[in-house]
């Protein structure tokens, strides 16, 4: 581990040199007269819909927003959603959870173990699991071939979207028939025995617009080594040699994804299928390496939407019914064979949890434009969130030992405890909401957006969240914004209802987490080829849900609203097209967040995140893309004695060739070009004392053909 920081600094410098040389060379080699305008080639990035529910120019939207198009995704060689989101200012994609290597989207310094503070939508429909409040405890990645655009707002969005639109909202828009306009087949192969294939089609059939996508893939995942784990410490105490560390992480998976989009006039039906199987357990659900544990998850989604502007003059109407069903099964080796605690575990300490949940939602909205200078939006809806079945088998029980606490004791073979002592009983939550929003042109070049949403839940009560946004067009190319928003994060079922777990218990009395955020933003386009954006923010979180130790040591800890946090920061975004065949972009995010309960740095989240990108069309049909990600100054949480997490710099390169008829699209991508030994921080120092390793150098090649 010695010298890792200095090596990263050299890697970052080398990456900058590579980018400068590549981009400098194009000044002499390119023939701009033969190339398309690169700025136009990257799609419609000027408009965003999730800021108000209606299409607005990004610079005038009452939010700090970023749009990523399908062309951006192709140019960078991204194969997964996480690789795409690293370009968003103020957002860091981390992998802090040992189990399944699930992504954590750290927005403006708000980093928690399960990441329920970021709301993810697919075509405007939430995909939140009510069990942990996140996107599911088995994720397994999200492919990008069927994504048309991604819209991201940093900051609160509960006044429009309700629960969990806390630190940010990510909306993934899938491709429609007009986006595809024909058929496409593609294949990809790469490092870690990764292989993917997909087929998608968009066209018209009998008056219907139809788009369909099917993708399959598999990977062994990277196998970087964990030097020590939780079992390493147990071995030292009990005199055993059971730990699998040093040893590689387990990140393999198999994937199937499908999507169907059918539109006719004002109606649109969408259905999705996501299946993940043989999902490895990362560095182990208990922080001990698990080479045999596997999980599987199946997600089904469907939504029917109706939108019209023709029924009544000055009115627009929309309604949507959606359904989401998810089933998850796991067989996990919490501690490896040979473990000895209150008795030996010759086959390891094993747990096999499973659960099934479903969500049904019905929403409606109306927009009235007949009042001069105003655009009124009224919305309401109802939803039901239901964990309707729980299963659990395990080969251990927990016994309280005075002076130590709860210690696992073996029970022999796996025992099904689903009906006797499950970790959670089936639960259902009902909710209803209503909101009002007004976009008011108060004067020439001034727009005030005001909104208020009231949500009422059957389990924890009601919450009301406002927003205010003043947008001023200072000049034809300069826009200023002053924003305020409040948001909430709903308690998960684990935080409310977890039982029969002496380590962590739910608490039906907990209330939502809350946040209030002030923002000021400026957008300036000094020329047709250069645009600049900057914003500052300050937030205050309260009622943060944490596990607090109980007075009775046999009952572990219980969820309570016990935390407060404040944070401030700056985000900058630059786009420059110095010539028709060259596009440069950069973003920088700085934040500093303080845990008010101990007056120390909140930890985990980086204070600095710099992203650089260059796109160059250097010959007919040829494109090159270079990306640099620098993540720096990450502190530990209070009480963690380990030194700060080392900085890292990652450099990615992509070379792409379009066939002469533009039917063929060939590309090759190298990620982590300099094989940097990058690490993500582990929350518990005893589990992974040397943190979680990120992938080393990886190569992938891809080919697609449009019919």
XYZ file of C-alpha atoms in Angstrom:
707
model
C 0.000 0.000 0.000
C 2.984 2.293 0.425
C 3.415 4.791 -2.392
C -0.069 4.316 -3.822
C -0.923 8.024 -3.628
C 2.245 9.044 -5.481
C 1.608 6.431 -8.170
C -1.876 7.797 -8.700
C -0.523 11.298 -9.084
C 1.909 10.107 -11.773
C -0.918 8.192 -13.474
C -3.050 11.336 -13.507
C -0.206 13.407 -14.983
C 0.401 10.795 -17.647
C -3.300 10.765 -18.458
C -3.318 14.524 -18.937
C -0.321 14.238 -21.264
C -2.089 11.540 -23.320
C -5.175 13.722 -23.680
C -3.173 16.817 -24.623
C -1.085 14.944 -27.198
C -4.127 13.287 -28.777
C -6.089 16.513 -28.961
C -3.107 18.593 -30.015
C -2.337 16.208 -32.877
C -5.815 16.716 -34.324
C -5.124 20.420 -34.834
C -2.693 19.469 -37.612
C -4.349 16.305 -38.942
C -8.074 17.047 -39.102
C -9.935 18.280 -42.145
C -12.867 20.256 -40.742
C -14.399 20.850 -44.106
C -14.998 17.112 -44.488
C -16.518 16.567 -41.034
C -19.971 17.017 -39.572
C -20.485 19.575 -36.856
C -19.440 17.656 -33.708
C -21.721 19.661 -31.459
C -24.769 18.584 -33.494
C -23.523 14.994 -33.569
C -24.016 14.577 -29.833
C -27.774 14.902 -29.910
C -30.283 17.128 -28.183
C -28.641 18.146 -24.900
C -30.328 21.539 -24.693
C -33.669 20.442 -23.219
C -34.723 18.676 -20.054
C -38.111 17.425 -18.855
C -37.702 16.247 -15.258
C -37.146 19.722 -13.778
C -40.835 20.695 -14.137
C -42.528 17.787 -15.911
C -42.520 19.747 -19.192
C -39.818 20.212 -21.827
C -37.633 23.241 -21.039
C -34.249 24.538 -22.132
C -31.623 23.296 -19.655
C -30.287 26.803 -19.070
C -33.790 28.056 -18.133
C -34.942 25.012 -16.175
C -35.637 25.738 -12.475
C -33.005 23.200 -11.395
C -29.343 22.340 -11.857
C -29.572 19.709 -14.578
C -27.386 17.581 -16.861
C -28.447 15.710 -20.002
C -26.523 12.775 -21.484
C -27.532 11.510 -24.926
C -27.201 8.158 -26.679
C -24.471 9.700 -28.829
C -22.492 10.599 -25.688
C -22.797 7.005 -24.519
C -21.565 5.605 -27.840
C -18.638 8.010 -28.033
C -17.298 7.099 -24.582
C -17.626 3.366 -25.131
C -19.738 3.024 -21.984
C -21.316 -0.389 -21.485
C -23.048 0.189 -18.153
C -25.030 3.022 -16.578
C -22.345 3.622 -13.939
C -19.745 4.410 -16.600
C -22.098 7.030 -18.063
C -22.971 8.830 -14.819
C -19.343 9.518 -13.896
C -19.531 12.531 -16.250
C -22.193 14.364 -14.199
C -20.806 17.301 -12.168
C -21.251 16.834 -8.428
C -22.004 13.107 -8.796
C -19.464 10.413 -7.944
C -20.174 6.777 -8.743
C -18.711 4.673 -5.929
C -18.877 0.999 -4.992
C -18.870 1.079 -1.222
C -20.949 -2.005 -0.489
C -19.030 -5.265 -0.381
C -22.156 -7.262 -1.305
C -22.821 -7.409 -5.082
C -20.607 -4.334 -5.674
C -23.757 -2.205 -6.007
C -23.197 1.391 -7.141
C -23.566 4.269 -4.725
C -24.404 7.588 -6.404
C -22.823 10.193 -4.141
C -24.423 13.542 -4.900
C -22.967 16.626 -3.203
C -21.310 14.706 -0.403
C -24.336 12.680 0.733
C -22.956 9.146 1.018
C -24.759 6.391 2.899
C -24.444 2.622 2.882
C -27.564 1.822 0.835
C -27.919 5.124 -1.065
C -31.709 5.634 -0.747
C -31.293 9.415 -1.118
C -31.132 9.321 -4.945
C -34.354 8.623 -6.836
C -33.980 6.643 -10.058
C -36.750 6.720 -12.655
C -37.130 4.754 -15.869
C -39.316 6.761 -18.244
C -40.549 8.745 -15.254
C -41.522 5.679 -13.166
C -39.687 5.027 -9.844
C -37.825 1.727 -9.542
C -37.232 2.039 -5.800
C -37.324 -1.087 -3.657
C -39.257 -0.399 -0.462
C -37.248 -3.055 1.396
C -34.040 -0.973 1.711
C -35.237 2.187 -0.020
C -32.648 1.841 -2.784
C -32.711 0.282 -6.263
C -32.641 -3.265 -4.924
C -30.170 -5.296 -2.908
C -29.109 -7.271 -6.006
C -28.408 -4.824 -8.826
C -26.155 -6.450 -11.401
C -25.694 -3.420 -13.647
C -27.825 -1.742 -16.324
C -26.873 -1.924 -20.028
C -27.010 1.235 -22.104
C -27.731 0.177 -25.702
C -31.451 0.905 -25.319
C -31.034 4.274 -23.555
C -32.019 7.344 -25.588
C -31.038 9.930 -22.970
C -30.408 10.352 -19.251
C -31.588 13.425 -17.383
C -30.087 14.210 -13.981
C -30.978 16.946 -11.528
C -28.770 17.577 -8.519
C -30.612 18.811 -5.489
C -34.067 18.130 -4.035
C -37.015 17.085 -6.184
C -39.671 16.014 -3.685
C -41.960 18.928 -4.600
C -42.568 17.114 -7.897
C -41.490 13.500 -7.372
C -42.100 12.857 -3.682
C -40.092 10.362 -1.649
C -36.366 9.798 -2.143
C -35.853 12.707 -4.585
C -33.564 13.890 -1.814
C -30.110 14.718 -3.134
C -30.870 14.070 -6.790
C -33.066 12.481 -9.462
C -31.896 10.301 -12.359
C -34.371 9.656 -15.178
C -33.469 7.044 -17.801
C -35.391 7.453 -21.060
C -35.459 4.364 -23.266
C -35.474 4.388 -27.049
C -38.708 4.662 -29.002
C -39.483 3.661 -32.576
C -38.386 7.075 -33.851
C -35.067 6.793 -32.005
C -34.285 3.438 -33.608
C -35.889 3.717 -37.083
C -34.908 0.207 -38.088
C -33.144 -2.797 -36.639
C -29.755 -3.078 -34.965
C -27.758 -6.095 -33.838
C -24.642 -5.868 -31.710
C -22.018 -7.950 -29.933
C -19.292 -7.118 -27.440
C -16.430 -9.039 -25.821
C -13.873 -7.957 -23.287
C -11.736 -8.555 -20.248
C -12.926 -10.704 -17.332
C -14.586 -13.130 -19.784
C -17.236 -10.545 -20.552
C -19.569 -11.151 -23.500
C -22.777 -9.341 -24.508
C -25.172 -9.436 -27.446
C -28.288 -7.440 -28.252
C -30.958 -6.907 -30.864
C -33.301 -3.928 -31.069
C -35.887 -2.710 -33.549
C -38.034 0.363 -34.079
C -40.684 0.859 -36.730
C -44.386 1.049 -37.562
C -46.849 -1.819 -37.749
C -50.562 -1.388 -38.432
C -50.719 2.184 -37.177
C -48.639 1.395 -34.073
C -45.121 2.607 -33.389
C -43.196 -0.336 -31.977
C -39.763 -0.514 -30.354
C -38.280 -3.685 -28.862
C -34.977 -4.579 -27.230
C -33.426 -7.854 -26.083
C -29.965 -8.141 -24.558
C -28.037 -11.013 -22.977
C -24.638 -11.067 -21.349
C -22.288 -12.595 -18.841
C -19.067 -11.706 -17.034
C -16.742 -13.127 -14.420
C -16.068 -9.588 -13.191
C -12.658 -8.330 -12.174
C -10.776 -10.448 -9.655
C -8.616 -7.944 -7.809
C -7.337 -9.169 -4.485
C -8.619 -8.295 -1.023
C -5.663 -8.512 1.367
C -7.666 -9.020 4.586
C -11.321 -9.377 5.531
C -13.594 -9.820 8.547
C -12.615 -13.480 8.928
C -8.964 -12.466 9.168
C -9.756 -10.840 12.511
C -11.827 -13.849 13.627
C -8.914 -16.173 12.830
C -6.642 -14.107 15.045
C -9.109 -14.404 17.943
C -10.024 -18.093 17.623
C -6.747 -19.468 16.291
C -8.274 -20.667 13.011
C -7.134 -20.279 9.401
C -10.487 -20.065 7.658
C -10.166 -16.698 5.889
C -9.992 -16.763 2.097
C -7.967 -13.544 2.152
C -5.753 -12.687 0.485
C -8.077 -13.625 -2.320
C -10.084 -12.224 -5.251
C -13.525 -10.661 -5.063
C -16.478 -12.458 -6.669
C -18.279 -10.255 -9.197
C -19.573 -12.603 -11.868
C -23.115 -12.450 -13.223
C -25.409 -13.491 -16.051
C -27.909 -10.992 -17.434
C -31.021 -10.844 -19.588
C -32.758 -7.538 -20.369
C -35.849 -6.916 -22.459
C -37.967 -3.877 -23.251
C -41.077 -3.245 -25.339
C -42.517 0.162 -26.296
C -45.818 0.456 -28.231
C -47.402 3.829 -29.054
C -50.579 4.814 -30.840
C -51.715 8.436 -30.804
C -52.066 9.613 -27.212
C -51.398 6.169 -25.770
C -48.071 4.512 -24.946
C -47.466 1.103 -23.343
C -44.074 0.021 -22.026
C -42.957 -3.257 -20.476
C -39.563 -4.286 -19.160
C -37.820 -7.421 -17.951
C -34.524 -7.597 -16.056
C -33.051 -10.866 -14.848
C -29.735 -11.334 -13.060
C -28.462 -14.794 -12.163
C -25.293 -16.238 -10.597
C -24.497 -12.824 -9.157
C -21.344 -13.019 -7.058
C -21.224 -11.609 -3.557
C -18.371 -9.157 -4.133
C -16.194 -9.261 -1.026
C -18.956 -10.969 0.962
C -22.167 -9.754 2.547
C -20.518 -9.884 5.993
C -17.212 -8.462 4.797
C -15.645 -11.934 4.528
C -14.713 -13.279 1.087
C -17.363 -15.624 -0.298
C -16.431 -17.519 -3.443
C -19.543 -19.726 -3.425
C -22.366 -17.309 -2.569
C -24.766 -16.438 -5.384
C -27.887 -14.314 -5.828
C -30.575 -13.937 -8.465
C -33.163 -11.256 -9.077
C -36.032 -10.826 -11.521
C -37.759 -7.502 -12.226
C -40.944 -6.989 -14.237
C -42.198 -3.500 -15.054
C -45.164 -2.202 -17.046
C -46.760 1.191 -17.518
C -49.582 2.612 -19.625
C -49.561 6.361 -20.317
C -52.142 8.667 -21.877
C -51.249 12.253 -22.909
C -53.330 14.741 -24.860
C -53.541 18.453 -25.637
C -56.681 18.217 -27.750
C -59.533 17.592 -25.322
C -60.039 21.103 -23.924
C -58.579 24.416 -25.021
C -55.679 25.633 -22.823
C -55.447 22.278 -21.060
C -53.046 19.347 -21.279
C -53.881 16.072 -19.585
C -51.854 12.989 -18.738
C -52.491 9.817 -16.761
C -50.338 6.809 -16.031
C -50.793 3.394 -14.466
C -47.630 1.466 -13.610
C -46.668 -1.840 -12.013
C -43.323 -3.134 -10.742
C -42.658 -6.618 -9.381
C -39.322 -7.877 -8.064
C -38.207 -11.235 -6.651
C -34.779 -11.854 -5.106
C -33.173 -15.099 -3.938
C -29.738 -15.526 -2.365
C -27.539 -18.273 -0.966
C -24.676 -16.600 0.881
C -21.716 -17.875 2.858
C -21.418 -15.191 5.501
C -18.256 -16.667 7.012
C -16.150 -19.326 5.240
C -15.825 -23.049 5.994
C -13.624 -23.695 9.000
C -14.992 -20.738 10.974
C -15.232 -21.316 14.725
C -17.368 -19.024 16.880
C -19.660 -20.651 19.448
C -18.872 -23.925 17.757
C -17.429 -24.980 14.401
C -18.925 -24.204 10.988
C -17.403 -26.920 8.757
C -19.411 -25.733 5.732
C -19.326 -22.068 6.657
C -21.928 -19.810 8.215
C -24.714 -19.773 5.627
C -27.761 -17.578 5.131
C -30.334 -17.880 2.339
C -32.745 -14.926 2.359
C -35.380 -14.283 -0.289
C -38.185 -11.786 -0.765
C -40.876 -10.719 -3.202
C -42.248 -7.202 -3.538
C -44.633 -5.373 -5.861
C -45.593 -1.770 -6.494
C -48.716 -0.391 -8.146
C -49.120 3.300 -8.965
C -51.815 5.456 -10.571
C -51.061 9.129 -11.299
C -52.661 11.989 -13.203
C -51.677 15.534 -14.083
C -53.261 18.536 -15.795
C -51.535 21.636 -17.147
C -53.451 24.897 -17.630
C -52.008 27.636 -19.866
C -55.061 29.898 -20.225
C -53.919 32.316 -17.514
C -51.579 34.816 -19.143
C -48.007 34.505 -17.904
C -48.669 31.314 -15.964
C -48.299 27.608 -16.573
C -50.144 25.736 -13.830
C -49.555 22.028 -13.233
C -51.809 20.037 -10.906
C -51.082 16.421 -10.098
C -52.299 13.663 -7.830
C -51.804 9.979 -7.378
C -52.031 6.870 -5.246
C -49.609 3.986 -4.816
C -49.217 0.721 -2.996
C -45.852 -0.768 -1.998
C -45.955 -4.349 -0.800
C -43.342 -6.824 0.427
C -45.750 -9.725 0.108
C -43.534 -12.734 0.779
C -40.408 -13.421 2.832
C -38.200 -16.493 2.931
C -35.129 -17.318 5.009
C -33.007 -20.345 5.780
C -29.804 -20.376 7.841
C -27.496 -22.724 9.730
C -26.910 -20.563 12.783
C -28.582 -18.750 15.629
C -27.358 -15.831 17.716
C -26.517 -16.259 21.381
C -25.747 -13.412 23.775
C -22.362 -13.765 25.501
C -21.783 -11.342 28.439
C -18.998 -8.920 27.739
C -18.957 -9.734 24.027
C -22.471 -9.420 22.666
C -24.378 -11.618 20.230
C -22.269 -14.414 18.769
C -23.395 -16.915 16.078
C -23.755 -20.514 17.170
C -24.087 -23.373 14.630
C -27.358 -25.279 14.258
C -26.093 -27.877 11.793
C -28.037 -28.109 8.539
C -29.918 -25.191 7.025
C -33.160 -24.503 8.858
C -36.115 -22.745 7.220
C -37.160 -19.959 9.623
C -39.516 -18.181 7.200
C -42.564 -18.797 9.391
C -40.957 -18.992 12.832
C -38.397 -16.184 13.126
C -38.133 -14.296 9.798
C -36.063 -11.112 9.529
C -39.170 -9.264 8.324
C -42.882 -10.014 8.207
C -44.745 -9.250 4.953
C -45.750 -5.585 4.991
C -47.742 -3.182 2.825
C -47.629 0.592 2.533
C -50.331 2.778 0.960
C -49.734 6.367 -0.024
C -51.469 9.249 -1.763
C -50.204 12.612 -2.933
C -51.241 15.887 -4.499
C -49.077 18.706 -5.850
C -49.407 22.134 -7.421
C -46.794 23.961 -9.473
C -46.871 27.368 -11.172
C -44.345 28.618 -13.722
C -45.003 32.375 -13.609
C -43.444 34.906 -15.983
C -43.362 37.687 -13.402
C -41.697 40.150 -15.776
C -39.810 40.182 -19.019
C -36.839 37.788 -18.689
C -37.931 36.688 -15.190
C -39.661 33.400 -14.331
C -40.686 32.233 -10.874
C -41.464 28.541 -10.400
C -43.252 27.695 -7.178
C -44.394 24.241 -6.185
C -45.822 22.374 -3.215
C -46.462 18.648 -2.777
C -48.221 16.836 0.061
C -47.629 13.095 0.585
C -49.538 10.945 3.054
C -48.295 7.466 4.039
C -50.198 4.761 5.857
C -47.246 3.860 8.096
C -45.381 7.030 9.138
C -47.778 9.891 8.394
C -47.650 12.948 6.130
C -45.028 15.338 4.819
C -45.238 18.549 2.755
C -42.360 19.834 0.631
C -42.075 23.174 -1.218
C -39.833 24.533 -3.957
C -39.043 28.042 -5.236
C -36.938 28.884 -8.276
C -36.261 32.324 -9.738
C -34.720 32.313 -13.223
C -33.417 35.531 -14.804
C -32.329 35.849 -18.437
C -29.737 38.538 -17.794
C -28.827 38.669 -21.489
C -29.516 36.580 -24.559
C -26.599 34.326 -23.581
C -26.543 34.630 -19.770
C -29.011 33.057 -17.316
C -28.962 33.231 -13.515
C -30.931 31.070 -11.071
C -31.729 31.211 -7.373
C -33.283 27.983 -6.069
C -34.667 26.551 -2.844
C -36.158 23.126 -2.298
C -37.141 20.810 0.522
C -37.194 17.036 0.227
C -37.702 13.858 2.243
C -36.496 10.281 2.249
C -39.094 7.734 3.345
C -38.024 5.132 5.932
C -37.473 1.710 4.387
C -39.238 -1.396 5.624
C -35.984 -2.588 7.203
C -35.747 0.653 9.198
C -39.379 0.385 10.226
C -40.041 -3.316 10.686
C -36.864 -5.468 10.876
C -37.331 -8.145 13.568
C -35.596 -11.226 14.966
C -32.242 -9.664 14.274
C -30.294 -8.843 17.430
C -27.829 -6.804 15.364
C -30.265 -4.269 13.866
C -33.931 -3.722 14.620
C -36.614 -1.646 12.942
C -38.530 1.098 14.690
C -42.125 1.890 13.643
C -41.797 5.325 15.288
C -39.120 6.688 12.950
C -39.895 9.637 10.675
C -38.551 10.567 7.225
C -35.144 12.113 6.710
C -35.449 15.748 5.620
C -33.298 18.223 3.719
C -33.459 21.855 2.671
C -31.162 23.116 -0.095
C -30.281 26.595 -1.380
C -28.633 26.911 -4.805
C -27.410 29.728 -7.033
C -26.457 29.009 -10.642
C -25.119 30.903 -13.649
C -25.058 29.755 -17.289
C -23.092 31.731 -19.895
C -22.587 31.052 -23.583
C -20.005 33.601 -24.722
C -19.970 32.155 -28.252
C -21.638 29.510 -30.347
C -18.814 27.096 -29.557
C -18.336 27.701 -25.826
C -20.720 27.299 -22.897
C -19.975 27.678 -19.198
C -22.022 26.767 -16.164
C -21.379 27.156 -12.452
C -23.431 26.774 -9.309
C -22.989 26.869 -5.558
C -25.147 25.054 -3.002
C -25.755 24.727 0.708
C -27.891 22.047 2.320
C -29.045 21.053 5.792
C -30.098 17.483 6.563
C -31.953 16.515 9.706
C -33.630 13.447 11.198
C -31.022 11.236 9.506
C -31.852 7.582 10.076
C -29.095 5.656 11.833
C -28.729 2.459 13.796
C -28.231 3.461 17.455
C -27.009 0.928 20.091
C -29.674 -0.084 22.591
C -29.334 -0.002 26.352
C -29.982 -3.753 26.347
C -26.863 -5.284 24.703
C -28.778 -8.411 23.680
C -30.862 -6.383 21.240
C -28.050 -4.771 19.261
C -29.155 -1.466 17.759
C -32.385 0.145 16.588
C -33.158 2.581 13.780
C -33.613 6.143 15.056
C -33.720 9.683 13.667
C -30.383 10.562 15.225
C -28.300 12.515 12.713
C -27.785 15.984 11.282
C -25.490 17.045 8.454
C -24.702 20.266 6.625
C -22.798 20.737 3.405
C -21.735 23.351 0.877
C -20.002 23.207 -2.444
C -19.347 24.346 -5.983
C -19.928 22.706 -9.375
C -18.534 23.878 -12.726
C -19.279 22.585 -16.219
C -17.534 23.641 -19.474
C -18.287 22.637 -23.087
C -16.076 23.900 -25.936
C -16.072 23.075 -29.638
C -12.925 24.864 -30.889
C -13.477 23.430 -34.370
C -16.063 21.345 -36.205
C -14.313 18.038 -35.517
C -13.249 18.624 -31.925
C -15.273 18.736 -28.727
C -13.821 19.318 -25.260
C -15.697 19.156 -21.975
C -14.825 19.350 -18.317
C -16.627 19.340 -15.007
C -15.456 19.884 -11.461
C -17.254 19.349 -8.198
C -16.171 20.437 -4.729
C -18.061 19.761 -1.524
C -17.470 19.792 2.180
C -19.992 18.164 4.482
C -20.019 18.089 8.281
C -21.719 15.637 10.632
C -23.294 17.996 13.159
C -23.574 15.307 15.846
C -19.779 15.167 16.232
C -18.697 18.282 14.290
C -16.392 16.235 12.083
C -16.177 15.694 8.351
C -19.032 13.416 7.242
C -16.502 11.218 5.477
C -16.564 8.790 2.532
C -17.494 11.336 -0.179
C -14.643 12.970 -2.130
C -14.088 16.680 -1.601
C -12.838 17.018 -5.192
C -13.988 15.332 -8.397
C -12.622 16.426 -11.791
C -13.797 14.978 -15.107
C -12.156 15.762 -18.466
C -13.237 14.540 -21.876
C -12.148 15.093 -25.464
C -13.886 13.883 -28.653
C -12.064 14.087 -31.967
C -13.227 13.159 -35.477
C -9.807 12.796 -37.086
C -10.752 11.184 -40.417
C -13.829 10.209 -42.346
C -15.808 7.856 -40.123
C -13.173 7.744 -37.365
C -13.676 9.076 -33.829
C -11.519 9.056 -30.698
C -12.603 9.785 -27.147
C -10.459 10.264 -24.040
C -11.776 10.574 -20.469
C -10.009 11.348 -17.205
C -11.586 10.978 -13.769
C -9.753 12.380 -10.745
C -11.262 11.632 -7.325
C -9.498 13.184 -4.356
C -9.553 14.023 -0.652
C -11.810 11.368 0.853
C -11.919 11.251 4.643
C -12.947 8.428 6.933
C -16.078 8.479 9.029
C -15.759 9.586 12.649
C -14.172 6.908 14.800
C -12.428 5.135 11.903
C -8.686 5.199 12.777
C -7.453 4.349 9.289
C -5.660 7.029 7.226
C -7.599 8.964 4.555
C -8.473 7.037 1.403
C -5.883 7.475 -1.338
C -6.751 9.673 -4.326
C -6.994 8.081 -7.749
C -6.949 9.038 -11.421
C -8.530 6.820 -14.072
C -7.963 7.282 -17.809
C -10.228 5.716 -20.459
C -9.740 5.711 -24.234
C -12.192 4.751 -27.012
C -11.596 4.436 -30.760
C -14.653 4.171 -33.020
C -15.098 3.529 -36.747
C -18.345 4.012 -38.649
C -18.796 2.068 -41.868
C -19.007 3.965 -45.110
C -22.778 3.547 -45.229
C -22.933 4.091 -41.450
C -24.476 0.668 -41.068
C -21.447 -0.740 -39.279
C -20.287 0.727 -35.967
C -17.026 -0.698 -34.596
C -15.286 0.418 -31.403
C -12.578 -0.550 -28.936
C -12.305 0.804 -25.400
C -9.602 0.631 -22.756
C -10.660 1.486 -19.206
C -8.163 2.320 -16.482
C -5.434 2.616 -19.091
C -2.611 2.854 -16.527
C -3.925 -0.017 -14.377
C -4.280 2.243 -11.343
C -4.775 0.470 -8.019
C -7.883 2.481 -7.132
C -9.824 1.745 -3.947
C -13.252 2.611 -2.601
C -13.631 3.069 1.164
C -15.236 0.362 3.254
C -17.641 1.530 5.941
C -16.454 -0.896 8.634
C -12.669 -0.995 9.185
C -12.861 -4.499 10.643
C -14.486 -5.941 7.519
C -12.153 -4.687 4.768
C -9.218 -2.918 6.441
C -7.603 -2.114 3.079
C -10.860 -1.052 1.361
C -12.509 -2.372 -1.796
C -10.448 -2.611 -5.024
C -11.779 -1.211 -8.307
C -11.173 -2.942 -11.670
C -7.747 -2.821 -13.226
C -7.066 -2.257 -16.909
C -9.885 -3.655 -19.055
C -10.311 -3.909 -22.828
C -13.562 -4.343 -24.740
C -14.372 -4.464 -28.445
C -17.832 -3.918 -29.857
C -19.547 -4.219 -33.231
C -23.086 -3.331 -34.253
C -24.917 -3.346 -37.564
C -27.995 -1.337 -38.542
C -30.369 -2.992 -41.003
